[in-house]
């Protein structure tokens, strides 16, 4: 596991990884897998990428415990990612180094904002075709934060925005019990709204000077005028009784938080829940400190979000 060391004046004690670096593992994999049939590529991937990190891939990347179709999805995702590697391969080691540097720099800023944050949070840099950055839990319940270097490279993601956003998700899981970015069994849709809005707000505090479109990683979200806030709050309240994980109505979560090629809602960009969540946190900050908001449990967050959304929705 990559252990995050603060860049202090005194030389930090670095953690020694028990497995090869992900950059070295990728180079080893691609040297033998490039140009080979897909079945052979998968075998080499399993041996060189996943085997040294089996628990992380099983629990966090593929979420085997929650997805009975994980093997089918894994095959599809890997096939698409292997097809992209010829253009990405040469740059992956540089992306890993850039991630390591940004994580170290942002961790210093993060602890100034949240002094009780761990100096060595559990952060992993890996390769994954199905996400760019993700908070998850290992089989023993330990929270972990994973960055997928290849996905971030493919997206040309701004690491100075992504890294503090995700560091907050990990901190929040450890200190307030809001895990998996708020998408938790049994909680209402208000919890991921709160969680993503708060992480976006924190990334703006730790990486200032960015537009809302940049912080939200989507320019059209940044173009939503503030005058639309009451109407969008009213729309969300119509869905707020649904669960974050709702097998009978998965479309409800998707229309507020998922990206897609076609719109989920008329007149609103996809992922509008992120925009609404950010505005919600700014509204709550008029009354509460950041430390108070970050300490709310899932139950408290649900109650505060519902109350704030109702007040916002009544504004003209």
CSV table of C-alpha atoms in Angstrom, one decimal:
chain,number,residue,atom,x,y,z
A,1,UNK,CA,0.0,0.0,0.0
A,2,UNK,CA,1.3,3.4,-0.9
A,3,UNK,CA,1.7,5.3,2.4
A,4,UNK,CA,1.3,9.0,2.2
A,5,UNK,CA,4.2,10.9,3.8
A,6,UNK,CA,4.1,14.5,4.6
A,7,UNK,CA,6.7,16.7,3.0
A,8,UNK,CA,8.0,18.3,6.2
A,9,UNK,CA,11.3,20.0,6.7
A,10,UNK,CA,12.7,16.9,8.5
A,11,UNK,CA,13.0,13.9,6.2
A,12,UNK,CA,9.9,11.8,6.5
A,13,UNK,CA,9.9,8.1,7.3
A,14,UNK,CA,8.7,6.5,4.1
A,15,UNK,CA,6.7,3.3,4.1
A,16,UNK,CA,8.2,0.4,2.2
A,17,UNK,CA,5.7,-1.2,-0.2
A,18,UNK,CA,5.2,-5.0,0.1
A,19,UNK,CA,4.5,-5.2,-3.6
A,20,UNK,CA,6.2,-3.7,-6.7
A,21,UNK,CA,5.2,-0.2,-7.7
A,22,UNK,CA,2.2,0.0,-10.0
A,23,UNK,CA,4.4,1.7,-12.6
A,24,UNK,CA,6.9,-1.2,-12.5
A,25,UNK,CA,4.0,-3.7,-12.6
A,26,UNK,CA,2.5,-2.0,-15.6
A,27,UNK,CA,5.8,-2.0,-17.5
A,28,UNK,CA,6.2,-5.7,-16.8
A,29,UNK,CA,2.7,-6.4,-17.9
A,30,UNK,CA,2.7,-4.4,-21.1
A,31,UNK,CA,6.1,-5.7,-22.2
A,32,UNK,CA,4.6,-9.2,-22.4
A,33,UNK,CA,1.0,-8.3,-23.2
A,34,UNK,CA,1.3,-5.8,-26.0
A,35,UNK,CA,0.0,-7.3,-29.3
A,36,UNK,CA,-1.1,-10.5,-27.7
A,37,UNK,CA,-4.6,-12.0,-27.9
A,38,UNK,CA,-7.0,-10.7,-25.3
A,39,UNK,CA,-7.1,-14.0,-23.3
A,40,UNK,CA,-3.3,-13.9,-22.9
A,41,UNK,CA,-3.4,-10.2,-22.0
A,42,UNK,CA,-6.0,-10.9,-19.2
A,43,UNK,CA,-3.8,-13.7,-17.8
A,44,UNK,CA,-0.8,-11.4,-17.7
A,45,UNK,CA,-2.9,-8.6,-16.1
A,46,UNK,CA,-4.1,-11.0,-13.4
A,47,UNK,CA,-0.6,-12.2,-12.7
A,48,UNK,CA,1.3,-8.9,-12.8
A,49,UNK,CA,-1.3,-6.3,-11.8
A,50,UNK,CA,-4.0,-7.9,-9.7
A,51,UNK,CA,-2.2,-10.8,-7.9
A,52,UNK,CA,0.1,-8.5,-5.8
A,53,UNK,CA,-2.9,-6.4,-4.8
A,54,UNK,CA,-5.7,-9.1,-4.8
A,55,UNK,CA,-7.6,-7.7,-1.8
A,56,UNK,CA,-7.7,-4.2,-3.2
A,57,UNK,CA,-9.0,-5.3,-6.6
A,58,UNK,CA,-11.5,-7.8,-5.2
A,59,UNK,CA,-13.0,-5.4,-2.6
A,60,UNK,CA,-12.6,-1.9,-4.1
A,61,UNK,CA,-12.0,-2.1,-7.9
A,62,UNK,CA,-14.5,-4.9,-8.8
A,63,UNK,CA,-16.6,-4.9,-5.6
A,64,UNK,CA,-17.1,-8.6,-5.9
A,65,UNK,CA,-19.2,-8.7,-2.7
A,66,UNK,CA,-21.8,-6.4,-4.2
A,67,UNK,CA,-21.8,-7.2,-7.9
A,68,UNK,CA,-22.8,-10.8,-9.0
A,69,UNK,CA,-21.9,-9.8,-12.6
A,70,UNK,CA,-18.5,-8.4,-11.8
A,71,UNK,CA,-16.6,-11.0,-13.9
A,72,UNK,CA,-18.6,-10.1,-17.0
A,73,UNK,CA,-18.1,-6.4,-16.4
A,74,UNK,CA,-14.4,-6.9,-15.7
A,75,UNK,CA,-13.9,-8.6,-19.1
A,76,UNK,CA,-15.7,-5.8,-21.0
A,77,UNK,CA,-13.9,-3.0,-19.1
A,78,UNK,CA,-10.5,-4.6,-19.5
A,79,UNK,CA,-11.0,-5.2,-23.2
A,80,UNK,CA,-11.7,-1.5,-23.8
A,81,UNK,CA,-8.8,-0.4,-21.6
A,82,UNK,CA,-6.3,-2.7,-23.3
A,83,UNK,CA,-7.3,-1.2,-26.6
A,84,UNK,CA,-6.4,2.2,-25.2
A,85,UNK,CA,-3.0,1.2,-23.7
A,86,UNK,CA,-0.9,1.6,-26.9
A,87,UNK,CA,-1.5,5.4,-26.7
A,88,UNK,CA,-1.3,5.6,-22.9
A,89,UNK,CA,1.5,3.2,-22.0
A,90,UNK,CA,4.5,5.5,-22.4
A,91,UNK,CA,2.9,8.2,-20.2
A,92,UNK,CA,1.6,6.0,-17.3
A,93,UNK,CA,4.9,6.1,-15.2
A,94,UNK,CA,4.9,9.9,-15.4
A,95,UNK,CA,1.3,10.0,-14.4
A,96,UNK,CA,2.0,7.8,-11.4
A,97,UNK,CA,4.9,10.2,-10.3
A,98,UNK,CA,2.6,13.2,-10.8
A,99,UNK,CA,0.0,11.6,-8.6
A,100,UNK,CA,2.5,10.8,-5.9
A,101,UNK,CA,3.7,14.4,-5.9
A,102,UNK,CA,0.3,15.9,-5.9
A,103,UNK,CA,-0.9,13.6,-3.1
A,104,UNK,CA,2.1,14.6,-0.9
A,105,UNK,CA,1.6,18.3,-1.6
A,106,UNK,CA,-2.2,18.3,-1.0
A,107,UNK,CA,-1.9,16.3,2.1
A,108,UNK,CA,0.0,19.1,3.8
A,109,UNK,CA,-2.7,21.6,2.8
A,110,UNK,CA,-5.4,19.1,3.9
A,111,UNK,CA,-4.0,18.7,7.4
A,112,UNK,CA,-4.0,22.5,7.8
A,113,UNK,CA,-7.8,22.5,7.1
A,114,UNK,CA,-8.4,19.3,9.1
A,115,UNK,CA,-5.7,18.9,11.8
A,116,UNK,CA,-7.1,15.6,12.9
A,117,UNK,CA,-6.5,14.0,9.5
A,118,UNK,CA,-4.1,11.1,9.4
A,119,UNK,CA,-0.5,11.9,8.4
A,120,UNK,CA,-0.4,8.5,6.6
A,121,UNK,CA,-3.9,7.9,5.2
A,122,UNK,CA,-4.4,4.6,3.3
A,123,UNK,CA,-4.0,5.7,-0.3
A,124,UNK,CA,-3.4,3.4,-3.3
A,125,UNK,CA,-2.3,4.2,-6.8
A,126,UNK,CA,-3.3,1.5,-9.2
A,127,UNK,CA,-4.7,0.8,-12.7
A,128,UNK,CA,-8.4,0.4,-13.3
A,129,UNK,CA,-10.7,0.7,-16.3
A,130,UNK,CA,-13.9,1.4,-14.4
A,131,UNK,CA,-13.2,4.6,-12.3
A,132,UNK,CA,-10.7,7.4,-12.0
A,133,UNK,CA,-10.6,7.8,-8.2
A,134,UNK,CA,-12.7,6.1,-5.6
A,135,UNK,CA,-13.1,5.6,-1.9
A,136,UNK,CA,-14.0,2.1,-0.8
A,137,UNK,CA,-13.6,-0.4,2.0
A,138,UNK,CA,-11.5,-3.6,2.3
A,139,UNK,CA,-13.2,-6.8,3.4
A,140,UNK,CA,-12.3,-6.0,7.0
A,141,UNK,CA,-14.1,-2.7,6.8
A,142,UNK,CA,-10.9,-0.6,6.5
A,143,UNK,CA,-11.5,2.6,4.4
A,144,UNK,CA,-9.1,3.0,1.5
A,145,UNK,CA,-8.7,5.6,-1.3
A,146,UNK,CA,-7.7,4.4,-4.8
A,147,UNK,CA,-6.5,6.5,-7.7
A,148,UNK,CA,-6.5,4.9,-11.1
A,149,UNK,CA,-3.5,6.4,-12.9
A,150,UNK,CA,-4.5,5.2,-16.4
A,151,UNK,CA,-8.1,6.5,-16.1
A,152,UNK,CA,-6.9,9.9,-14.8
A,153,UNK,CA,-4.4,10.1,-17.7
A,154,UNK,CA,-7.0,9.2,-20.2
A,155,UNK,CA,-9.3,11.9,-18.9
A,156,UNK,CA,-6.4,14.4,-18.7
A,157,UNK,CA,-7.7,15.1,-15.2
A,158,UNK,CA,-6.6,18.1,-13.2
A,159,UNK,CA,-4.9,16.3,-10.3
A,160,UNK,CA,-4.8,19.5,-8.1
A,161,UNK,CA,-8.7,19.3,-8.1
A,162,UNK,CA,-9.2,15.5,-8.1
A,163,UNK,CA,-6.7,14.7,-5.3
A,164,UNK,CA,-8.1,17.0,-2.5
A,165,UNK,CA,-11.7,16.0,-3.4
A,166,UNK,CA,-10.8,12.4,-2.9
A,167,UNK,CA,-8.7,12.9,0.1
A,168,UNK,CA,-11.8,14.4,1.8
A,169,UNK,CA,-13.9,11.4,0.9
A,170,UNK,CA,-11.4,9.2,2.7
A,171,UNK,CA,-11.2,11.5,5.7
A,172,UNK,CA,-15.0,11.7,5.9
A,173,UNK,CA,-15.3,7.9,5.9
A,174,UNK,CA,-12.8,7.7,8.7
A,175,UNK,CA,-14.2,10.5,10.8
A,176,UNK,CA,-18.0,10.6,10.1
A,177,UNK,CA,-18.8,7.1,8.9
A,178,UNK,CA,-19.9,8.3,5.4
A,179,UNK,CA,-18.2,5.7,3.2
A,180,UNK,CA,-18.2,4.9,-0.5
A,181,UNK,CA,-18.7,8.6,-1.4
A,182,UNK,CA,-22.1,8.5,0.4
A,183,UNK,CA,-23.5,5.7,-1.7
A,184,UNK,CA,-24.2,3.5,1.3
A,185,UNK,CA,-26.8,0.8,1.9
A,186,UNK,CA,-29.9,2.1,3.6
A,187,UNK,CA,-29.2,5.8,3.3
A,188,UNK,CA,-31.3,8.3,1.4
A,189,UNK,CA,-30.2,10.1,-1.8
A,190,UNK,CA,-29.5,13.1,0.3
A,191,UNK,CA,-26.3,11.5,1.6
A,192,UNK,CA,-24.4,11.3,-1.7
A,193,UNK,CA,-25.7,14.8,-2.5
A,194,UNK,CA,-24.2,16.0,0.8
A,195,UNK,CA,-21.0,14.0,0.4
A,196,UNK,CA,-20.2,15.0,-3.2
A,197,UNK,CA,-21.1,18.7,-2.5
A,198,UNK,CA,-18.9,18.8,0.6
A,199,UNK,CA,-15.9,17.1,-1.2
A,200,UNK,CA,-16.2,19.6,-4.1
A,201,UNK,CA,-16.4,22.5,-1.6
A,202,UNK,CA,-13.2,21.2,0.2
A,203,UNK,CA,-11.4,20.9,-3.1
A,204,UNK,CA,-12.1,24.5,-3.8
A,205,UNK,CA,-10.7,25.5,-0.5
A,206,UNK,CA,-7.5,23.5,-1.0
A,207,UNK,CA,-7.1,24.3,-4.7
A,208,UNK,CA,-8.4,27.9,-5.0
A,209,UNK,CA,-8.7,29.9,-8.2
A,210,UNK,CA,-10.8,27.5,-10.2
A,211,UNK,CA,-14.2,28.0,-11.7
A,212,UNK,CA,-17.2,25.9,-10.6
A,213,UNK,CA,-17.0,24.1,-13.9
A,214,UNK,CA,-13.4,23.1,-13.2
A,215,UNK,CA,-14.2,22.1,-9.6
A,216,UNK,CA,-17.1,20.0,-10.9
A,217,UNK,CA,-15.0,18.5,-13.7
A,218,UNK,CA,-17.7,19.5,-16.2
A,219,UNK,CA,-18.0,23.0,-17.8
A,220,UNK,CA,-21.8,22.9,-18.4
A,221,UNK,CA,-22.4,22.3,-14.7
A,222,UNK,CA,-20.5,25.5,-14.0
A,223,UNK,CA,-22.8,27.4,-16.4
A,224,UNK,CA,-26.0,26.7,-14.4
A,225,UNK,CA,-27.1,30.1,-13.2
A,226,UNK,CA,-27.7,30.6,-9.4
A,227,UNK,CA,-31.2,31.7,-10.2
A,228,UNK,CA,-32.1,28.1,-11.0
A,229,UNK,CA,-31.2,26.8,-7.5
A,230,UNK,CA,-34.8,26.9,-6.0
A,231,UNK,CA,-36.2,25.0,-9.0
A,232,UNK,CA,-33.4,22.4,-9.0
A,233,UNK,CA,-33.8,21.9,-5.2
A,234,UNK,CA,-37.6,21.3,-5.8
A,235,UNK,CA,-36.8,18.7,-8.4
A,236,UNK,CA,-34.4,16.9,-6.1
A,237,UNK,CA,-36.9,16.9,-3.3
A,238,UNK,CA,-39.2,14.8,-5.5
A,239,UNK,CA,-36.6,12.1,-5.5
A,240,UNK,CA,-35.1,12.6,-2.1
A,241,UNK,CA,-37.1,9.7,-0.5
A,242,UNK,CA,-35.3,7.2,-2.6
A,243,UNK,CA,-32.3,5.2,-1.4
A,244,UNK,CA,-28.8,5.9,-2.6
A,245,UNK,CA,-28.7,2.2,-3.5
A,246,UNK,CA,-32.2,1.3,-4.8
A,247,UNK,CA,-32.3,-1.9,-6.9
A,248,UNK,CA,-35.9,-1.2,-7.9
A,249,UNK,CA,-35.3,2.3,-9.1
A,250,UNK,CA,-31.6,2.6,-10.0
A,251,UNK,CA,-32.5,5.4,-12.5
A,252,UNK,CA,-33.1,7.9,-9.7
A,253,UNK,CA,-29.5,7.9,-8.6
A,254,UNK,CA,-28.3,7.9,-12.2
A,255,UNK,CA,-30.2,11.0,-13.2
A,256,UNK,CA,-28.5,13.1,-10.5
A,257,UNK,CA,-25.0,11.6,-10.3
A,258,UNK,CA,-24.1,9.6,-13.4
A,259,UNK,CA,-22.4,10.7,-16.6
A,260,UNK,CA,-23.8,9.5,-19.9
A,261,UNK,CA,-23.9,10.4,-23.6
A,262,UNK,CA,-27.6,11.3,-23.5
A,263,UNK,CA,-29.3,13.6,-20.9
A,264,UNK,CA,-31.1,12.0,-17.9
A,265,UNK,CA,-33.2,15.1,-17.2
A,266,UNK,CA,-34.7,17.7,-19.5
A,267,UNK,CA,-33.0,21.0,-19.2
A,268,UNK,CA,-30.3,19.8,-16.8
A,269,UNK,CA,-26.8,18.6,-17.5
A,270,UNK,CA,-26.0,15.1,-16.3
A,271,UNK,CA,-24.4,14.9,-12.8
A,272,UNK,CA,-26.4,17.9,-11.6
A,273,UNK,CA,-26.4,16.4,-8.1
A,274,UNK,CA,-22.8,17.5,-7.8
A,275,UNK,CA,-23.7,21.1,-8.7
A,276,UNK,CA,-26.7,21.1,-6.3
A,277,UNK,CA,-24.6,19.6,-3.6
A,278,UNK,CA,-22.0,22.3,-3.9
A,279,UNK,CA,-24.6,25.1,-3.7
A,280,UNK,CA,-26.1,23.3,-0.7
A,281,UNK,CA,-22.8,23.3,1.2
A,282,UNK,CA,-22.3,27.0,0.5
A,283,UNK,CA,-25.8,27.6,1.9
A,284,UNK,CA,-25.1,25.6,5.0
A,285,UNK,CA,-21.7,27.4,5.5
A,286,UNK,CA,-23.7,30.6,6.3
A,287,UNK,CA,-24.7,28.9,9.5
A,288,UNK,CA,-22.2,26.2,10.3
A,289,UNK,CA,-18.4,25.9,10.3
A,290,UNK,CA,-16.7,23.5,8.0
A,291,UNK,CA,-15.6,21.4,10.9
A,292,UNK,CA,-19.2,21.1,12.2
A,293,UNK,CA,-20.5,20.1,8.8
A,294,UNK,CA,-17.8,17.5,8.3
A,295,UNK,CA,-18.6,15.9,11.6
A,296,UNK,CA,-22.2,15.2,10.8
A,297,UNK,CA,-23.2,11.5,10.8
A,298,UNK,CA,-25.3,10.1,7.8
A,299,UNK,CA,-28.4,10.6,9.9
A,300,UNK,CA,-27.6,14.2,10.8
A,301,UNK,CA,-26.5,14.9,7.2
A,302,UNK,CA,-29.9,13.7,5.9
A,303,UNK,CA,-31.8,15.8,8.3
A,304,UNK,CA,-29.8,19.0,7.6
A,305,UNK,CA,-29.9,18.5,3.8
A,306,UNK,CA,-33.7,17.9,3.8
A,307,UNK,CA,-34.3,21.0,5.9
A,308,UNK,CA,-31.9,23.2,3.8
A,309,UNK,CA,-33.4,22.0,0.5
A,310,UNK,CA,-36.9,22.8,1.7
A,311,UNK,CA,-35.8,26.3,2.7
A,312,UNK,CA,-34.0,26.8,-0.6
A,313,UNK,CA,-36.9,25.5,-2.7
A,314,UNK,CA,-39.3,28.1,-1.2
A,315,UNK,CA,-37.1,31.0,-2.4
A,316,UNK,CA,-38.4,32.9,-5.4
